[in-house]
Coordinates of C-alpha atoms and ligand atoms in Angstrom, one line a residue:
M1 CA -31.8 -19.8 0.7
R2 CA -30.5 -23.3 1.2
V3 CA -32.2 -25.4 3.7
G4 CA -31.1 -28.7 5.2
A5 CA -27.8 -28.4 7.0
R6 CA -28.3 -29.0 10.8
V7 CA -26.6 -26.0 12.4
T8 CA -27.7 -23.3 14.6
M9 CA -28.2 -19.9 13.0
V10 CA -29.0 -16.5 14.2
S11 CA -29.5 -13.4 12.1
D12 CA -30.5 -9.9 12.5
T13 CA -34.2 -10.6 12.3
Q14 CA -33.9 -13.6 14.4
L15 CA -32.0 -12.0 17.3
D16 CA -35.1 -11.5 19.3
R17 CA -36.6 -14.9 18.5
D18 CA -35.7 -18.2 19.9
R19 CA -32.7 -20.1 18.6
V20 CA -33.4 -21.9 15.3
R21 CA -32.2 -25.4 14.8
G22 CA -31.8 -27.2 11.6
V23 CA -31.6 -24.4 9.1
M24 CA -28.8 -22.5 7.5
A25 CA -29.3 -19.5 5.3
S26 CA -26.9 -18.0 2.8
E27 CA -27.8 -14.6 1.3
R28 CA -25.3 -14.5 -1.4
G29 CA -26.6 -11.4 -3.1
S30 CA -26.4 -9.3 0.1
E31 CA -22.8 -8.4 0.1
R32 CA -23.7 -4.9 -1.1
K33 CA -25.7 -2.4 0.9
R34 CA -28.1 0.2 -0.4
I35 CA -26.9 3.8 -0.3
P36 CA -28.3 5.7 2.6
G37 CA -29.9 8.6 0.9
A38 CA -28.6 11.7 2.6
L39 CA -25.5 10.2 4.1
F40 CA -23.1 13.0 3.2
R41 CA -25.3 16.0 3.3
N42 CA -25.0 18.8 5.9
C43 CA -21.3 18.5 6.2
K44 CA -19.5 20.8 8.6
I45 CA -15.7 21.5 8.3
E46 CA -13.0 21.7 10.9
V47 CA -9.3 22.1 10.8
R48 CA -6.7 19.9 12.6
P49 CA -3.1 21.0 12.7
H50 CA -0.6 18.6 11.1
R51 CA -3.4 16.5 9.8
A52 CA -5.6 17.0 6.9
W53 CA -8.9 18.8 6.8
L54 CA -11.8 16.8 8.3
L55 CA -15.3 16.7 7.1
L56 CA -17.8 16.1 9.9
A57 CA -20.7 14.3 8.4
H58 CA -23.1 12.2 10.4
A59 CA -21.4 9.1 8.9
G60 CA -18.4 9.9 11.0
L61 CA -15.1 11.8 10.5
M62 CA -13.8 11.8 7.0
V63 CA -10.5 13.3 5.9
D64 CA -10.5 15.8 3.1
I65 CA -7.3 15.5 1.2
T66 CA -7.9 18.1 -1.5
H67 CA -4.9 20.2 -0.2
Y68 CA -2.7 17.4 -1.2
L69 CA -4.1 17.2 -4.6
N70 CA -4.5 20.9 -5.3
D71 CA -5.2 21.0 -9.1
C72 CA -4.2 17.4 -9.6
K73 CA -7.0 15.1 -10.7
L74 CA -7.2 11.8 -8.8
I75 CA -7.9 8.8 -11.0
L76 CA -8.6 5.8 -8.8
V77 CA -8.5 2.3 -10.2
S78 CA -10.1 -0.8 -8.5
N79 CA -11.6 -4.0 -9.5
R80 CA -14.9 -3.3 -7.7
E81 CA -16.8 -0.2 -8.5
P82 CA -18.0 2.3 -5.8
Y83 CA -21.6 2.3 -7.2
E84 CA -23.3 -0.5 -9.0
H85 CA -26.5 -0.1 -11.1
M86 CA -28.7 -3.1 -10.7
R87 CA -32.0 -4.1 -12.4
G88 CA -34.6 -4.6 -9.7
P89 CA -38.3 -5.2 -9.6
G90 CA -39.0 -1.5 -9.2
G91 CA -36.5 -0.3 -11.9
I92 CA -32.8 0.4 -11.6
E93 CA -31.4 0.4 -8.2
I94 CA -28.1 1.6 -7.0
K95 CA -26.0 -0.3 -4.6
Q96 CA -22.7 0.6 -2.9
P97 CA -20.4 -2.1 -1.6
A98 CA -19.8 -2.1 2.2
G99 CA -16.2 -1.7 3.1
G100 CA -13.5 0.5 4.3
L101 CA -12.1 1.5 0.9
V102 CA -15.3 3.0 -0.4
T103 CA -16.0 4.7 3.0
A104 CA -12.7 6.3 2.9
L105 CA -12.4 7.2 -0.7
D106 CA -15.9 8.1 -1.7
P107 CA -15.9 11.5 0.2
T108 CA -12.5 12.2 -1.2
M109 CA -13.7 11.6 -4.8
R110 CA -16.7 13.8 -4.2
R111 CA -14.6 16.7 -3.1
T112 CA -11.9 16.3 -5.7
H113 CA -14.3 15.5 -8.6
G114 CA -12.0 12.7 -9.7
T115 CA -12.7 9.6 -11.7
W116 CA -13.0 6.0 -10.4
V117 CA -12.1 3.4 -13.0
A118 CA -13.6 0.0 -12.3
W119 CA -15.2 -3.1 -13.7
G120 CA -18.8 -2.4 -14.7
S121 CA -20.3 -5.4 -12.9
G122 CA -23.8 -4.2 -12.3
T123 CA -26.7 -5.6 -14.4
A124 CA -27.9 -2.2 -15.4
D125 CA -24.5 -0.5 -15.6
R126 CA -24.5 -0.3 -19.4
D127 CA -28.0 1.2 -19.4
V128 CA -26.9 4.3 -17.5
S129 CA -23.4 4.8 -18.8
D130 CA -22.3 6.7 -21.9
E131 CA -20.6 5.1 -24.9
T132 CA -17.2 5.3 -23.1
G133 CA -18.7 3.7 -20.0
R134 CA -18.8 7.0 -18.0
V135 CA -21.5 7.8 -15.5
A136 CA -21.7 10.6 -12.9
V137 CA -22.2 9.6 -9.3
P138 CA -23.5 9.7 -6.6
P139 CA -27.1 9.8 -7.7
G140 CA -28.6 13.1 -7.1
E141 CA -25.2 14.8 -6.5
E142 CA -23.2 13.8 -9.5
C143 CA -19.9 15.2 -8.3
Y144 CA -17.5 12.6 -9.7
T145 CA -17.3 10.1 -12.5
V146 CA -17.2 6.4 -12.5
R147 CA -15.5 5.1 -15.7
R148 CA -16.6 1.5 -16.3
V149 CA -14.5 -1.1 -18.0
W150 CA -16.5 -3.8 -19.6
L151 CA -15.6 -7.4 -19.1
D152 CA -17.1 -10.5 -20.8
D153 CA -17.4 -14.0 -19.2
A154 CA -14.0 -15.1 -20.6
D155 CA -12.3 -12.0 -19.2
I156 CA -14.0 -12.6 -15.8
N157 CA -12.9 -16.3 -15.8
G158 CA -9.4 -15.6 -16.8
Y159 CA -8.5 -12.3 -15.3
Y160 CA -10.5 -12.4 -12.1
H161 CA -11.3 -16.0 -11.1
G162 CA -8.2 -17.2 -12.9
F163 CA -5.0 -15.3 -12.6
S164 CA -6.1 -13.0 -9.8
N165 CA -7.8 -15.4 -7.5
R166 CA -6.3 -18.9 -8.5
A167 CA -2.8 -17.8 -9.0
L168 CA -1.8 -14.6 -7.4
W169 CA -4.1 -14.7 -4.3
P170 CA -2.8 -18.2 -3.1
L171 CA 0.8 -17.4 -4.1
C172 CA 0.9 -14.0 -2.2
H173 CA -0.6 -15.9 0.8
M174 CA 2.0 -18.6 0.4
L175 CA -0.7 -21.3 0.4
I176 CA 0.8 -22.9 -2.6
Q177 CA -1.5 -26.0 -2.5
H178 CA -4.2 -23.8 -3.9
F179 CA -2.0 -22.2 -6.6
E180 CA -3.1 -22.9 -10.2
F181 CA -1.6 -21.4 -13.3
R182 CA -3.0 -21.5 -16.8
T183 CA -1.7 -19.7 -19.8
E184 CA -5.2 -18.6 -20.7
Y185 CA -5.6 -16.9 -17.2
W186 CA -2.4 -15.1 -17.7
E187 CA -3.3 -13.9 -21.2
R188 CA -6.6 -12.6 -20.1
Y189 CA -5.1 -10.9 -17.1
R190 CA -2.7 -9.1 -19.4
T191 CA -5.5 -8.1 -21.8
V192 CA -7.7 -6.8 -19.0
N193 CA -4.8 -4.9 -17.3
L194 CA -4.1 -3.3 -20.7
R195 CA -7.8 -2.3 -21.2
F196 CA -7.8 -0.7 -17.7
A197 CA -4.6 1.1 -18.6
H198 CA -6.2 2.5 -21.7
A199 CA -9.2 3.8 -19.7
V200 CA -7.0 5.5 -17.2
A201 CA -4.8 7.0 -20.0
D202 CA -7.9 8.3 -21.6
E203 CA -9.1 9.9 -18.3
A204 CA -5.7 11.5 -17.8
E205 CA -6.0 12.8 -21.4
R206 CA -9.3 14.5 -20.7
C207 CA -8.1 16.6 -17.8
T208 CA -6.4 19.9 -18.6
G209 CA -4.2 20.0 -15.5
R210 CA -2.0 17.4 -13.8
A211 CA -3.4 13.9 -12.9
M212 CA -2.4 11.2 -10.4
A213 CA -3.4 7.5 -10.9
W214 CA -3.9 5.4 -7.8
I215 CA -4.3 1.7 -8.4
Q216 CA -5.7 -0.8 -5.9
D217 CA -4.5 -4.3 -5.4
Y218 CA -3.3 -7.4 -7.0
H219 CA -5.8 -7.5 -9.8
F220 CA -3.6 -4.9 -11.6
A221 CA 0.0 -6.0 -11.3
L222 CA 0.6 -5.1 -15.0
A223 CA -1.5 -2.0 -15.4
S224 CA 1.1 0.5 -14.2
E225 CA 3.7 -0.5 -16.7
F226 CA 1.2 -0.3 -19.6
L227 CA 0.0 3.1 -18.4
R228 CA 3.6 4.4 -17.9
A229 CA 4.2 3.6 -21.6
M230 CA 1.1 5.5 -22.6
R231 CA 1.6 8.5 -20.2
P232 CA 5.3 8.6 -19.2
S233 CA 4.9 11.7 -16.9
L234 CA 1.7 10.6 -15.0
F235 CA 2.3 10.0 -11.3
I236 CA 1.2 6.4 -10.7
H237 CA 1.1 4.6 -7.4
Q238 CA -0.4 1.3 -6.2
F239 CA -1.6 -0.1 -2.9
W240 CA -1.2 -3.9 -2.6
H241 CA -3.7 -5.0 0.0
I242 CA -2.4 -8.6 0.5
P243 CA 0.9 -10.0 1.5
F244 CA 3.8 -10.0 -1.0
P245 CA 5.6 -13.3 -1.0
P246 CA 9.4 -14.1 -0.7
A247 CA 11.3 -14.9 -4.0
D248 CA 11.1 -18.7 -3.7
I249 CA 7.4 -18.5 -3.7
L250 CA 7.0 -15.9 -6.4
R251 CA 9.1 -18.0 -8.7
L252 CA 6.5 -20.7 -8.8
L253 CA 4.9 -18.6 -11.5
P254 CA 6.4 -19.8 -14.8
A255 CA 9.7 -18.3 -16.0
G256 CA 8.9 -14.9 -17.7
T257 CA 5.7 -14.5 -15.7
H258 CA 7.1 -13.7 -12.3
E259 CA 9.5 -11.2 -13.9
A260 CA 6.6 -9.7 -15.8
V261 CA 4.6 -9.2 -12.6
L262 CA 7.5 -7.3 -11.0
R263 CA 8.2 -5.2 -14.1
G264 CA 4.6 -4.4 -14.2
M265 CA 4.6 -3.1 -10.6
L266 CA 7.8 -1.1 -11.4
G267 CA 5.7 1.0 -13.7
N268 CA 4.7 2.8 -10.5
D269 CA 6.3 5.8 -8.8
L270 CA 5.4 4.5 -5.4
V271 CA 4.4 0.9 -4.4
E272 CA 2.5 0.7 -1.0
F273 CA 2.4 -2.4 1.1
Q274 CA 0.6 -3.0 4.4
I275 CA 3.7 -3.7 6.4
D276 CA 7.4 -3.5 6.0
R277 CA 8.0 -7.3 5.7
Y278 CA 6.0 -7.3 2.4
A279 CA 8.0 -4.3 1.1
V280 CA 11.2 -6.1 2.0
N281 CA 10.0 -9.2 0.1
F282 CA 9.1 -7.1 -2.9
L283 CA 12.6 -5.4 -2.9
D284 CA 14.3 -8.8 -2.6
C285 CA 12.3 -10.3 -5.5
V286 CA 13.1 -7.3 -7.7
D287 CA 16.8 -7.6 -6.7
K288 CA 16.8 -11.3 -7.7
F289 CA 14.6 -11.3 -10.9
V290 CA 14.8 -7.9 -12.6
A291 CA 18.4 -7.7 -13.9
E292 CA 18.2 -4.1 -15.0
A293 CA 16.9 -2.8 -11.6
R294 CA 19.2 -1.4 -8.8
V295 CA 17.7 -1.9 -5.4
D296 CA 18.5 0.3 -2.5
H297 CA 17.4 -1.8 0.5
V298 CA 18.2 1.0 3.0
H299 CA 16.0 3.7 1.4
Q300 CA 13.6 1.3 -0.1
T301 CA 13.9 2.6 -3.7
I302 CA 14.6 0.9 -7.0
T303 CA 16.2 2.5 -10.0
V304 CA 15.0 1.2 -13.3
R305 CA 16.6 2.9 -16.3
D306 CA 16.2 6.6 -15.6
R307 CA 13.3 6.2 -13.1
V308 CA 13.2 5.9 -9.3
V309 CA 10.4 3.7 -7.8
H310 CA 9.7 4.2 -4.1
V311 CA 8.5 1.4 -1.8
G312 CA 6.9 1.7 1.6
A313 CA 4.6 0.4 4.3
F314 CA 1.3 2.1 4.9
P315 CA -0.9 -0.1 7.2
I316 CA -4.6 0.3 6.3
S317 CA -7.2 0.7 9.1
I318 CA -10.9 1.4 9.6
D319 CA -13.2 4.3 10.3
V320 CA -12.7 3.9 14.0
E321 CA -15.2 6.5 15.1
R322 CA -17.9 5.0 13.0
F323 CA -17.5 1.6 14.4
E324 CA -17.3 2.9 17.9
A325 CA -20.5 5.0 17.5
M326 CA -22.3 2.0 16.1
A327 CA -21.2 -0.1 19.1
A328 CA -22.1 2.5 21.6
S329 CA -25.6 3.1 20.2
D330 CA -28.8 2.3 22.1
D331 CA -29.7 -0.3 19.6
S332 CA -26.4 -1.9 20.0
R333 CA -26.8 -2.0 23.8
A334 CA -30.1 -3.7 23.5
R335 CA -28.6 -6.3 21.1
V336 CA -25.7 -6.9 23.4
A337 CA -28.1 -7.7 26.2
T338 CA -30.0 -10.1 24.0
L339 CA -26.9 -11.8 22.8
R340 CA -25.4 -12.2 26.2
G341 CA -28.7 -13.2 27.7
R342 CA -28.9 -16.0 25.1
Y343 CA -25.3 -17.1 24.8
A344 CA -23.4 -16.0 27.8
K345 CA -25.6 -16.5 30.8
G346 CA -23.9 -16.5 34.2
T347 CA -20.2 -17.1 33.9
R348 CA -20.3 -18.5 30.4
Q349 CA -18.2 -16.4 28.0
L350 CA -19.0 -15.4 24.4
G351 CA -16.5 -15.7 21.7
V352 CA -16.7 -14.3 18.1
C353 CA -15.0 -14.5 14.8
V354 CA -15.9 -12.8 11.5
D355 CA -14.6 -13.8 8.1
R356 CA -15.2 -14.2 4.5
I357 CA -15.0 -18.0 3.9
D358 CA -11.6 -18.1 2.5
Y359 CA -8.9 -20.6 3.0
T360 CA -6.5 -17.9 4.0
K361 CA -8.6 -17.2 7.2
G362 CA -7.7 -20.4 9.1
I363 CA -11.3 -21.3 9.7
P364 CA -10.8 -25.2 9.8
E365 CA -7.7 -24.6 12.0
R366 CA -9.9 -22.7 14.4
I367 CA -12.6 -25.4 14.5
R368 CA -9.9 -28.0 15.0
A369 CA -8.5 -25.9 18.0
L370 CA -12.0 -25.7 19.6
E371 CA -12.6 -29.4 19.0
T372 CA -9.3 -30.4 20.5
M373 CA -10.0 -28.2 23.5
W374 CA -13.5 -29.6 24.1
T375 CA -12.2 -33.2 23.6
E376 CA -9.1 -33.1 25.7
S377 CA -10.4 -30.8 28.5
P378 CA -14.1 -31.7 29.0
E379 CA -14.2 -29.1 31.9
M380 CA -14.0 -26.4 29.1
R381 CA -17.3 -27.5 27.7
E382 CA -20.1 -25.1 28.4
R383 CA -17.6 -22.5 29.5
F384 CA -18.1 -20.5 26.4
T385 CA -20.2 -20.2 23.2
F386 CA -18.6 -19.3 19.9
I387 CA -20.4 -17.1 17.3
F388 CA -19.0 -17.7 13.8
V389 CA -20.1 -14.9 11.4
C390 CA -18.9 -16.3 8.1
T391 CA -20.0 -14.8 4.7
P392 CA -19.7 -17.0 1.6
S393 CA -17.2 -15.6 -0.8
R394 CA -15.9 -16.3 -4.3
T395 CA -18.5 -19.0 -4.7
D396 CA -17.6 -19.4 -8.4
L397 CA -14.4 -21.2 -7.3
P398 CA -14.6 -24.9 -6.3
A399 CA -12.0 -24.5 -3.5
Y400 CA -14.3 -22.0 -1.8
N401 CA -17.4 -24.1 -2.2
A402 CA -15.6 -27.1 -0.7
L403 CA -14.5 -25.0 2.2
E404 CA -17.9 -23.6 2.9
R405 CA -19.3 -27.2 2.9
D406 CA -16.5 -28.3 5.1
V407 CA -17.0 -25.5 7.6
T408 CA -20.8 -26.2 7.9
Q409 CA -20.3 -29.9 8.4
S410 CA -17.6 -29.5 11.0
V411 CA -19.7 -27.1 13.0
M412 CA -22.7 -29.5 12.8
S413 CA -20.6 -32.4 14.0
I414 CA -19.1 -30.4 16.9
N415 CA -22.5 -29.2 17.9
E416 CA -23.9 -32.7 17.8
R417 CA -20.9 -34.2 19.7
F418 CA -20.5 -31.6 22.4
G419 CA -23.8 -29.6 22.6
S420 CA -26.5 -30.1 25.2
P421 CA -30.1 -28.9 25.5
E422 CA -28.7 -25.8 27.3
W423 CA -25.7 -25.2 25.3
T424 CA -24.8 -24.9 21.6
P425 CA -21.0 -24.8 21.2
I426 CA -20.8 -22.9 17.9
V427 CA -23.5 -20.6 16.5
L428 CA -23.1 -20.2 12.8
I429 CA -24.3 -17.0 11.1
N430 CA -23.7 -17.9 7.5
E431 CA -24.5 -14.6 5.9
N432 CA -23.3 -11.1 5.4
V433 CA -24.6 -9.2 8.4
D434 CA -25.0 -5.4 8.4
S435 CA -22.3 -3.4 10.2
D436 CA -24.7 -2.3 13.0
L437 CA -25.3 -5.9 14.0
L438 CA -21.6 -6.6 13.6
A439 CA -20.7 -3.9 15.9
A440 CA -23.1 -5.2 18.6
V441 CA -21.7 -8.7 18.2
Y442 CA -18.1 -7.3 18.6
R443 CA -19.2 -5.4 21.6
A444 CA -20.9 -8.3 23.2
A445 CA -18.0 -10.6 22.9
D446 CA -15.5 -11.6 25.6
L447 CA -13.1 -13.1 23.1
C448 CA -12.4 -12.6 19.4
I449 CA -10.3 -15.0 17.4
V450 CA -8.6 -14.0 14.2
S451 CA -6.7 -17.1 12.9
S452 CA -5.6 -16.2 9.4
L453 CA -2.8 -18.4 8.0
Q454 CA -1.7 -15.3 6.2
D455 CA -3.5 -11.9 6.0
G456 CA -2.3 -8.6 4.5
M457 CA -3.7 -6.6 7.4
N458 CA -7.0 -8.1 8.7
L459 CA -9.6 -5.4 9.5
V460 CA -11.7 -7.6 11.7
A461 CA -9.1 -7.4 14.5
K462 CA -9.3 -3.6 14.3
E463 CA -13.1 -3.5 14.1
F464 CA -13.3 -5.7 17.2
V465 CA -11.0 -3.4 19.2
A466 CA -12.9 -0.3 18.0
C467 CA -16.2 -1.8 19.1
Q468 CA -15.0 -2.9 22.6
V469 CA -16.3 0.2 24.3
D470 CA -16.7 -1.7 27.6
E471 CA -13.1 -2.9 27.3
R472 CA -13.9 -6.4 28.4
G473 CA -12.7 -8.5 25.4
V474 CA -9.6 -10.4 24.6
L475 CA -8.2 -10.4 21.0
I476 CA -6.5 -13.7 20.0
L477 CA -4.6 -12.9 16.9
S478 CA -2.6 -14.9 14.4
R479 CA 1.0 -13.9 14.1
F480 CA 0.6 -14.1 10.4
T481 CA -1.6 -11.0 10.0
G482 CA -0.4 -7.6 9.2
S483 CA -2.4 -6.4 12.3
A484 CA -0.2 -8.5 14.6
E485 CA 2.7 -6.3 13.7
E486 CA 0.7 -3.2 14.5
I487 CA -1.5 -4.1 17.4
D488 CA 0.2 -4.3 20.8
G489 CA -2.0 -6.0 23.4
A490 CA -3.5 -9.1 21.6
L491 CA -2.6 -12.7 22.5
L492 CA -0.6 -13.7 19.5
M493 CA -0.7 -17.3 18.4
N494 CA 0.3 -19.6 15.5
P495 CA -2.8 -21.2 13.9
F496 CA -0.8 -24.1 12.6
N497 CA 0.2 -25.1 16.1
V498 CA -3.0 -26.6 17.5
D499 CA -1.7 -26.9 21.1
G500 CA -0.5 -23.3 21.1
F501 CA -3.9 -22.2 19.7
V502 CA -5.7 -24.1 22.4
A503 CA -3.4 -22.6 25.1
A504 CA -4.1 -19.1 23.7
I505 CA -7.9 -19.6 23.9
A506 CA -7.6 -21.0 27.5
A507 CA -5.4 -17.9 28.4
G508 CA -8.0 -15.6 27.0
L509 CA -10.8 -17.2 28.9
E510 CA -8.8 -17.1 32.2
M511 CA -7.5 -13.6 31.8
S512 CA -8.6 -11.3 34.7
P513 CA -10.9 -8.4 34.0
E514 CA -8.1 -6.0 35.0
E515 CA -5.7 -7.4 32.5
R516 CA -8.2 -7.4 29.8
K517 CA -9.1 -3.7 30.4
R518 CA -5.5 -2.8 30.5
R519 CA -4.6 -4.5 27.1
M520 CA -7.9 -3.4 25.4
H521 CA -7.4 0.2 26.5
R522 CA -3.9 0.2 25.1
M523 CA -5.1 -1.2 21.8
R524 CA -8.0 1.3 21.5
R525 CA -5.6 4.1 22.1
Q526 CA -3.3 2.9 19.4
L527 CA -6.2 2.5 17.0
H528 CA -7.4 6.0 17.5
N529 CA -4.0 7.2 16.2
S530 CA -4.2 5.0 13.2
T531 CA -7.5 5.2 11.3
I532 CA -8.2 4.8 7.7
F533 CA -8.1 8.5 7.3
D534 CA -4.5 8.6 8.7
W535 CA -3.7 5.8 6.1
L536 CA -5.1 7.9 3.3
D537 CA -3.4 11.0 4.7
S538 CA 0.1 9.4 4.8
I539 CA -0.2 7.9 1.4
L540 CA -1.1 11.2 -0.2
A541 CA 1.4 13.0 1.8
R542 CA 4.2 10.7 0.6
S543 CA 2.9 10.9 -3.0
T544 CA 3.0 14.7 -3.1
E545 CA 6.4 14.6 -1.5
I546 CA 7.7 12.3 -4.2
M547 CA 5.9 14.4 -6.9
G548 CA 7.6 17.5 -5.4
T549 CA 4.5 19.4 -4.7
P550 CA 4.1 20.2 -1.0
P551 CA 0.5 20.4 0.3
Q552 CA -1.1 23.8 0.5
L553 CA -3.6 24.2 3.3
H554 CA -6.5 26.3 2.3
A555 CA -9.8 27.1 3.8
V556 CA -12.7 25.0 2.5
V557 CA -16.1 26.6 2.6
Ligands
LIG1 P1 -10.3 -9.2 3.2 O1 -9.5 -10.5 2.9 O2 -11.6 -9.2 2.7 O3 -9.5 -7.9 2.7 P2 -10.4 -8.3 6.0 O4 -9.3 -7.2 6.2 O5 -10.6 -9.2 7.2 O6 -10.2 -9.2 4.8 O7 -11.7 -7.5 5.8 C1 -13.0 -8.2 5.7 C2 -14.1 -7.2 5.9 O8 -15.4 -7.9 5.6 C3 -14.2 -6.7 7.3 O9 -14.6 -5.3 7.3 C4 -15.4 -7.5 7.9 O10 -16.1 -6.8 8.9 C5 -16.2 -7.8 6.7 N1 -16.9 -9.1 6.8 C6 -16.4 -10.3 6.9 N2 -17.3 -11.2 7.1 C7 -18.5 -10.6 7.2 C8 -19.8 -10.9 7.4 N3 -20.2 -12.2 7.6 N4 -20.8 -9.9 7.4 C9 -20.4 -8.7 7.3 N5 -19.2 -8.3 7.1 C10 -18.2 -9.2 7.0 C11 -8.2 -7.7 2.0 C12 -7.0 -8.3 2.6 C13 -6.8 -7.9 4.1 C14 -6.8 -6.4 4.2 C15 -8.0 -5.8 3.5 C16 -7.9 -4.3 3.5 O11 -7.0 -9.7 2.5 O12 -5.7 -8.5 4.7 O13 -6.9 -6.1 5.6 O14 -8.1 -6.3 2.1 O15 -6.7 -3.9 2.9

């Protein structure tokens, strides 16, 4: 815990205590949650026409996509692993990262007995894995395999902190002032991608029937091409979670490198993006930089030599019913009362924002808008309190540390300048909070601001909508998020335009209860038709269509 910064903090344990001044905590190790023991036991099964099978577990509704896979083994590839073995005081502990991807894919992996290939990042991972890095999970049930790929410090620096996070991440978000290319990063990225491709090829080799590899994200732009060379007939597809930039930005990568990234991605049979704009950028880049590729912009396909690569938009979402249930619980209701009693007494409103501290999320821009509003319109002071739930992220990179310091200092100075004994303008929760508390904060809020400068999708916007069970909140959403192209009912704004940003906050605060309800109701209805399980379903449906194997519905007992 770091002590010293003069800001106001509230955390789960402090909710029921008085406000604490002068302390800020940061629990860096807490980004992962422990596995709830019997989470997936006692599953009951139900059929839904035109959609996949659903597993009703007490964790919420989960889609079962086994009918798409039939006898086809799913080999999933991601940088982070679904289970991490850690050395703890009482022996080896198992942790599971919080997040939508694991929530959606873990049940699928359990039922299909697939293999999840990922970086073995846990301190005790090697102790429990066999000589090829394989371990059966989840503990006590052992129904699928995690295949760990080992990375040393130089690999992590070059592949992960280097090319992935200092080069591709800023470039794809078009924030080129943060772009940093080193040959060493690139070489490590290639080596690690090759190592992952070998691990996947070996897993495909081990299975007697067909296999499908599904690669996640920008950490593996080259893996598909390597894998294609090793296993030409394997069905390979990739979901790209972040934006894909236009050609003029991609070519900031040195000559040879940007073409290599595109050729790498063309190793896939299907490349999935969050929204159509990113898919279009990818097609344009391939058109410009890959001489041997023929691009069909209408059908969104690319022919390279004798192969056809399909491209499409598949917007990711959240486990809507899980968030809704958390927000509607008795615990949540009690927390909402506490939060509103403390921060939104009388006519005062409560705003919230939730982010990893990342320069793509527009946090300084948001602080600047609030500061401008409170400076230029003193009558807006005391009208609302803002809760910032900001979790430190990628703290090994200097740009992220600098941003965290900057955010803390700006919040302190705003609180000192505008605050009063009765009012703290910004309450900073500088830690990773558990999802139950998050759901209560979302429910309690009258206003949620998502101000990303660029964002592939942004799940916070969707979580806020899911948790607004009272339908009283307004969503102020950056135009530059994937969510803005999906959600109809938010107040859209441009975070670079401070006056427009201030006007959007003012409009949100002034909006009538009827108008808020109308918009929120519409957004909630949309969200229910587009959950993370619909996302999974549509990707697998498209994959099997391309593979030429229509799904077979069969009873699951
Ligand atoms: P991220 O950049 O991580 O994901 P986002 O979609 O906003 O961005 O998801 C962040 C998640 O972390 C949310 O579930 C949020 O609740 C959680 N979170 C953030 N701060 C937290 C805190 N302090 N405490 C607890 N939880 C916190 C990338 C892309 C996105 C894309 C996702 C999924 O950058 O554009 O939406 O992948 O594809």
